[in-house]
Coordinates of C-alpha atoms in Angstrom, one line a residue:
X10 CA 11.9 -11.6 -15.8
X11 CA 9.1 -11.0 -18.5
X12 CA 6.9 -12.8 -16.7
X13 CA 7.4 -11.1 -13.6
X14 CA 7.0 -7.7 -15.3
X15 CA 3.8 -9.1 -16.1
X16 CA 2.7 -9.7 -13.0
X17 CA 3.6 -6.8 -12.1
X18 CA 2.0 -5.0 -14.3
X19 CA -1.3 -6.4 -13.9
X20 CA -1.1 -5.8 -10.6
X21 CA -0.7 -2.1 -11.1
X22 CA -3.5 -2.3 -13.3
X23 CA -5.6 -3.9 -10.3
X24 CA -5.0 -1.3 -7.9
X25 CA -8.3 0.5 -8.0
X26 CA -9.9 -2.6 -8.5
X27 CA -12.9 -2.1 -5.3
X28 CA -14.2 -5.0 -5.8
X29 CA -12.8 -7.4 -2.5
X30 CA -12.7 -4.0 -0.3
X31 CA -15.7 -5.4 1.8
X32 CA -13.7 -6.4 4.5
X33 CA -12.2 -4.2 7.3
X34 CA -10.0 -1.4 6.3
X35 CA -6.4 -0.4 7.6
X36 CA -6.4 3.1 8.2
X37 CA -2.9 3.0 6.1
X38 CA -1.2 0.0 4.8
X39 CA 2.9 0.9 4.6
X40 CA 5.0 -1.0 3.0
X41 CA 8.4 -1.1 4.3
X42 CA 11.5 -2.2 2.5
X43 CA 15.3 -1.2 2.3
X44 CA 17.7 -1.8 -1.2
X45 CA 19.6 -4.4 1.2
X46 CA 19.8 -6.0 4.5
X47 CA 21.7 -4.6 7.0
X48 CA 20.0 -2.1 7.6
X49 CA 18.3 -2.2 10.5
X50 CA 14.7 -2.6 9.0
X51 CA 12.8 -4.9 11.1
X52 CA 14.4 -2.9 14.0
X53 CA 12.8 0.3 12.6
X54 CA 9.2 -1.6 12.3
X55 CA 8.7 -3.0 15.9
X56 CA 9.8 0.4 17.0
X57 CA 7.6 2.5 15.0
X58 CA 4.6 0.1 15.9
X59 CA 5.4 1.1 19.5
X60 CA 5.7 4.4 18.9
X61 CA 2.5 4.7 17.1
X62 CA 0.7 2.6 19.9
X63 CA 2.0 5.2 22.1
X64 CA 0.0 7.8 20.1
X65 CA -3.0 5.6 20.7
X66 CA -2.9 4.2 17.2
X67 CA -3.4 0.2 16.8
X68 CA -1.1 -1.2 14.8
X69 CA -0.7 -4.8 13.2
X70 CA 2.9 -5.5 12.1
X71 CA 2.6 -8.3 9.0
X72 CA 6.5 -10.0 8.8
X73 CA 6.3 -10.3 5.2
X74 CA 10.4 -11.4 4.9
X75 CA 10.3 -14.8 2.9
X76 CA 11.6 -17.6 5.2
X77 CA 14.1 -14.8 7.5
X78 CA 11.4 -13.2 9.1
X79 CA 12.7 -12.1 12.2
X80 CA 10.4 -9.5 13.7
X81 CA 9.2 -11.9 16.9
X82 CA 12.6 -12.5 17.8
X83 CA 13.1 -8.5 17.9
X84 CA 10.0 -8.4 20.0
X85 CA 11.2 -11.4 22.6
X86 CA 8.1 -13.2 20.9
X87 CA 7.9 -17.0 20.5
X88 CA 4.9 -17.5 18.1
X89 CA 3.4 -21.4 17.5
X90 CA 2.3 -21.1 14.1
X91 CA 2.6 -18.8 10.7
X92 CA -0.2 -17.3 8.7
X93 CA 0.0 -20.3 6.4
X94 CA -1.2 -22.5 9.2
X95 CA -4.5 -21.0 8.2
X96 CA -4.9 -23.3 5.3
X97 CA -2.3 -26.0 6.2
X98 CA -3.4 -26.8 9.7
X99 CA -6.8 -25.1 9.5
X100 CA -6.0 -22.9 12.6
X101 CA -8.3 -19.8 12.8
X102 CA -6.8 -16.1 12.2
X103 CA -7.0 -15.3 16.0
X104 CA -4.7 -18.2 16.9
X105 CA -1.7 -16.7 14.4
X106 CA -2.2 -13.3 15.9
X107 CA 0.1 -12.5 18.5
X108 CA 0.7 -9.6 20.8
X109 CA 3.5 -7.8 21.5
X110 CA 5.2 -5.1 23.8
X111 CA 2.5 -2.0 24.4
X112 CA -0.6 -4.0 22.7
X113 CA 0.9 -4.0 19.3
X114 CA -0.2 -7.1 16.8
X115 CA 2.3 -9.3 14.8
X116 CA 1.5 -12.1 12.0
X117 CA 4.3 -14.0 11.9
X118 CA 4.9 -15.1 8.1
X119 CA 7.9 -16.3 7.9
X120 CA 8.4 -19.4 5.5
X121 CA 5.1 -19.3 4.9
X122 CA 4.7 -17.4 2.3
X123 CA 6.8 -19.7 -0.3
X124 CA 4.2 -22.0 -0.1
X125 CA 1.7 -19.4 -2.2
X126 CA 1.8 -20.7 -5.3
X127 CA 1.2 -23.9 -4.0
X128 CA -2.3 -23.6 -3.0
X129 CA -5.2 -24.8 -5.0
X130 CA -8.2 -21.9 -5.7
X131 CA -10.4 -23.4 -2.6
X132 CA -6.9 -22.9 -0.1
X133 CA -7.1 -19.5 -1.3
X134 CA -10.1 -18.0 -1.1
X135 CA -10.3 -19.8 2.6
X136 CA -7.3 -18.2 3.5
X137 CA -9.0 -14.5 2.1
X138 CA -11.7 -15.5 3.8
X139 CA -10.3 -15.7 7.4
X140 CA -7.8 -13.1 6.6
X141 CA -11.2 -10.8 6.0
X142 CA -11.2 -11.1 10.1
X143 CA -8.8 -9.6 11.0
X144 CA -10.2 -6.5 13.4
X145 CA -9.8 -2.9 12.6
X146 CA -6.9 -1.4 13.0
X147 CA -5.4 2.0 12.3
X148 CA -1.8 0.9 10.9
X149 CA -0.7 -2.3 9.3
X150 CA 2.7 -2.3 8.8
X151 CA 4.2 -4.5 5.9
X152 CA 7.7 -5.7 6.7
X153 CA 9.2 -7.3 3.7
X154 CA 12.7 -8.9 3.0
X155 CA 15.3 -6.7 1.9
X156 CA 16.2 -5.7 -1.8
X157 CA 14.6 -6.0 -5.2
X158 CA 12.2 -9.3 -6.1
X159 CA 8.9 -10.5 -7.1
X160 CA 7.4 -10.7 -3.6
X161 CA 9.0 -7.2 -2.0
X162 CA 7.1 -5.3 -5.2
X163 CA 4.1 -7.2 -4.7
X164 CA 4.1 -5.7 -1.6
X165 CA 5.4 -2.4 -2.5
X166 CA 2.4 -2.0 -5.3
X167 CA -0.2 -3.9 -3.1
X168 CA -0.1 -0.8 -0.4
X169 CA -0.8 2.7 0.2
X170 CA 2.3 3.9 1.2
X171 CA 6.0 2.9 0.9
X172 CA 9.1 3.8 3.0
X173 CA 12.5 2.8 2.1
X174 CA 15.3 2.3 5.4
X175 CA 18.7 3.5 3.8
X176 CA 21.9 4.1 5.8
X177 CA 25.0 6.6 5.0
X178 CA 26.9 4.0 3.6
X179 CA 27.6 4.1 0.0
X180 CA 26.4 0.0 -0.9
X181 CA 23.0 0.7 1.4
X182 CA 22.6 4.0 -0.7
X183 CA 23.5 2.4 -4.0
X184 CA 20.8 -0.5 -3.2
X185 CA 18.2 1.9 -2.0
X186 CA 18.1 3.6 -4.8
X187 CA 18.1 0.7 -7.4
X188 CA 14.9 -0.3 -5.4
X189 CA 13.4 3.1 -5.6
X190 CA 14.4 2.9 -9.5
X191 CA 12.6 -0.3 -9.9
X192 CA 9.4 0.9 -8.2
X193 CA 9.3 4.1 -10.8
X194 CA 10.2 1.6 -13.5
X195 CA 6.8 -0.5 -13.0
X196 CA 5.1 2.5 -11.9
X197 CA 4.1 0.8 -8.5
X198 CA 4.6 4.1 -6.3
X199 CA 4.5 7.8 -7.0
X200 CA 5.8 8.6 -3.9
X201 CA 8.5 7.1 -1.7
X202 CA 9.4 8.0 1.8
X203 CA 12.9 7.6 2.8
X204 CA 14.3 7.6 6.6
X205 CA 17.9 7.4 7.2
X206 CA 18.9 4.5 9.8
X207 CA 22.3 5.0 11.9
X208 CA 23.4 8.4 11.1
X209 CA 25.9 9.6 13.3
X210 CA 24.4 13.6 13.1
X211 CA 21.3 15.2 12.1
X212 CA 23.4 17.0 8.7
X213 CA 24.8 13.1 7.7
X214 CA 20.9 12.0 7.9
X215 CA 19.6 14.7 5.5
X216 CA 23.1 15.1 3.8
X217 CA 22.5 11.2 2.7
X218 CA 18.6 11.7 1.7
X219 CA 19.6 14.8 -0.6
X220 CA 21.8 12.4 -2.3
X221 CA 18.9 10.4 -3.4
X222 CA 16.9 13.3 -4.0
X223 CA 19.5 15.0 -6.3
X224 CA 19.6 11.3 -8.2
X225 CA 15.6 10.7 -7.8
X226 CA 15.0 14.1 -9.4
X227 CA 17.7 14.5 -12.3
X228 CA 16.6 10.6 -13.8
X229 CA 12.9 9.4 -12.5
X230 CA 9.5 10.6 -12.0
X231 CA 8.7 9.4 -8.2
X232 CA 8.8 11.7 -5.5
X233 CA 11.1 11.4 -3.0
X234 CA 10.6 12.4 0.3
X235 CA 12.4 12.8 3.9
X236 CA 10.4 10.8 6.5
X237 CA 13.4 11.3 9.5
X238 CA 16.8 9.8 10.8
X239 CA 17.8 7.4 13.7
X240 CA 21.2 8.5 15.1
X241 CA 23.3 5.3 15.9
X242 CA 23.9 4.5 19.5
X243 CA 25.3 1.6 20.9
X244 CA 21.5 1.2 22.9
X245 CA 20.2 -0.1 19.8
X246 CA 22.2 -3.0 19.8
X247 CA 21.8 -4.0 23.5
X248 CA 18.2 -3.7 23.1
X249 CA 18.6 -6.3 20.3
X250 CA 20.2 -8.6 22.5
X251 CA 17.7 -8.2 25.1
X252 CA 15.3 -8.8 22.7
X253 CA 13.1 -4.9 23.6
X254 CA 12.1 -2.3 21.4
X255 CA 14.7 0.3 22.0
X256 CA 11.7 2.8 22.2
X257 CA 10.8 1.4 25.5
X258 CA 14.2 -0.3 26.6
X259 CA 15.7 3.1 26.5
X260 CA 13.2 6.1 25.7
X261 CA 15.2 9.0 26.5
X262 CA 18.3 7.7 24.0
X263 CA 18.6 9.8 20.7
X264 CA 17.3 7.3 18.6
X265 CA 14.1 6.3 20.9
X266 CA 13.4 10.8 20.2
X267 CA 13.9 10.4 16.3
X268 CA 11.3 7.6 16.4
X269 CA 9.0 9.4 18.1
X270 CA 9.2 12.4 16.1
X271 CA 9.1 9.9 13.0
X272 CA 6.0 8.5 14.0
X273 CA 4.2 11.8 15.2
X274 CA 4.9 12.9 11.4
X275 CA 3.0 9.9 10.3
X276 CA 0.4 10.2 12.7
X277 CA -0.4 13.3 11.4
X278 CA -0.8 12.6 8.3
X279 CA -4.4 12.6 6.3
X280 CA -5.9 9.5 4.5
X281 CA -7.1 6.8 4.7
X282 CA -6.8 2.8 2.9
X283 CA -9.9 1.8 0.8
X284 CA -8.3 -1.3 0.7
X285 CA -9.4 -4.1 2.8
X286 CA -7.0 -6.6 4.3
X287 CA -8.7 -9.8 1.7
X288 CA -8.3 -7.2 -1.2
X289 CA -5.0 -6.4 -0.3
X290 CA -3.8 -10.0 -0.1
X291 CA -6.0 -11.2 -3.3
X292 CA -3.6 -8.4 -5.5
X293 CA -0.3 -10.1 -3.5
X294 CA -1.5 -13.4 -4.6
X295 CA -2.4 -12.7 -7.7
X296 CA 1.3 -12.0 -8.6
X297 CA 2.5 -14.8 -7.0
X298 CA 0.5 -16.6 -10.0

């Protein structure tokens, strides 16, 4: 644990650190996470990258979830090869890119990425190096496993933005909040976005983020903030087992409105990443050291 609050610290310390930022730059970079899994995370991501796309935003989804990265199987995607196939099989950045439902872009990571600290400094900087490739794009979208460990806060701390997936239920609130506690802790965020999956009304969506405001504000520093809510509908699991966003399985459902309204609200948001995809993933290596 000591040395991971290390790492983690010097990561934090990095974080202005311009130096790799020649590559192409992300509009944003978001982190997204949730206290446990459950949740309906990974749903929310390939959603909100359509929903985006539909605003005429690109959008490159990164499946960051160590070895259960799931994100193609949401999309009906069958991909041949991980981002680690970049060093290990020496195929090219354009051959792990694949695309997805309304143009959007997914890396597939999956089990992958415990194979980090394994590589020698020449595997790494060639794997920056094609990773500096990657085309412009206005959102990448960091999907990461669920919960609270050295690779999820790497990510959290590596990016401009983080939003935390909760649901009403007392454990997923609990969870969500020990994450959000952890990220004050290391000072990796000053500001956290929450949205609130499967709510059955609009009041039990806000009703459940005031709780973690009212906890967020009485005994840390970060700001909390309410991003949305997705009301649960029985559409969202067919369109699971059908293997389609829900946002373009079923657009006129309750859920496929919230997203939209969720990703209008990030849309019109200001900023923009001075981080470059090869800085960004030099800081996530580094902690992985």
């Amino acid at each position: 644990m000591l040395d991971q609050a290390e790492s983690l610290r010097n990561l934090v310390n990095n974080k202005d650190d311009k130096s790799d930022n020649k590559g192409r730059s992300p509009r944003k970079i978001i982190t997204v996470t949730s206290g446990k899994g459950g949740v309906g995370k990974s749903n929310f991501v390939v959603n909100l990258a359509v929903a985006l796309q539909k605003n005429g935003k690109k959008v490159l989804i990164f499946d960051a979830d160590l070895g259960m990265g799931n994100d193609d199987v949401l999309l009906g995607l069958y991909p041949k090869y991980n981002i680690f196939d970049i060093v290990f099989t020496t195929k090219k950045i354009e051959d792990i890119i694949i695309e997805g439902p309304y143009g959007i872009h997914l890396i597939p990571a999956g089990s992958g990425l415990n194979k980090i600290q394994e590589l020698t400094d020449r595997e790494r900087e060639l794997f920056l190096n094609e990773l500096e490739k990657i085309g412009e794009y206005d959102y990448l979208l960091l999907d990461t496993g669920a919960g609270v460990s050295k690779d999820i806060l790497a990510f959290i701390s590596a990016s401009e933005e983080l939003i935390v997936i909760t649901t009403p239920e007392p454990t997923s609130l609990t969870d969500a909040y020990s994450l959000i506690k952890v990220t004050d802790y290391f000072k990796l965020k000053t500001k956290v976005k929450i949205v609130v999956n499967k709510a059955f009304t609009k009041k039990e969506g806000e009703e459940t983020f005031n709780k973690i405001l009212r906890a967020a504000s009485r005994f840390l520093k970060i700001e909390v903030e309410y991003l949305g809510y997705i009301l649960d509908d029985r559409k969202l699991v067919q369109s699971v087992r059908e293997q389609k966003p829900f946002i373009l399985l079923y657009p006129n459902c309750d859920a496929a409105k919230n997203m939209e309204s969720i990703a209008k609200k990030i849309s019109g948001e200001s900023g923009s990443s001075s981080e470059s995809v090869k800085g960004l993933f030099k800081k996530i290596l580094s902690a992985f050291s």
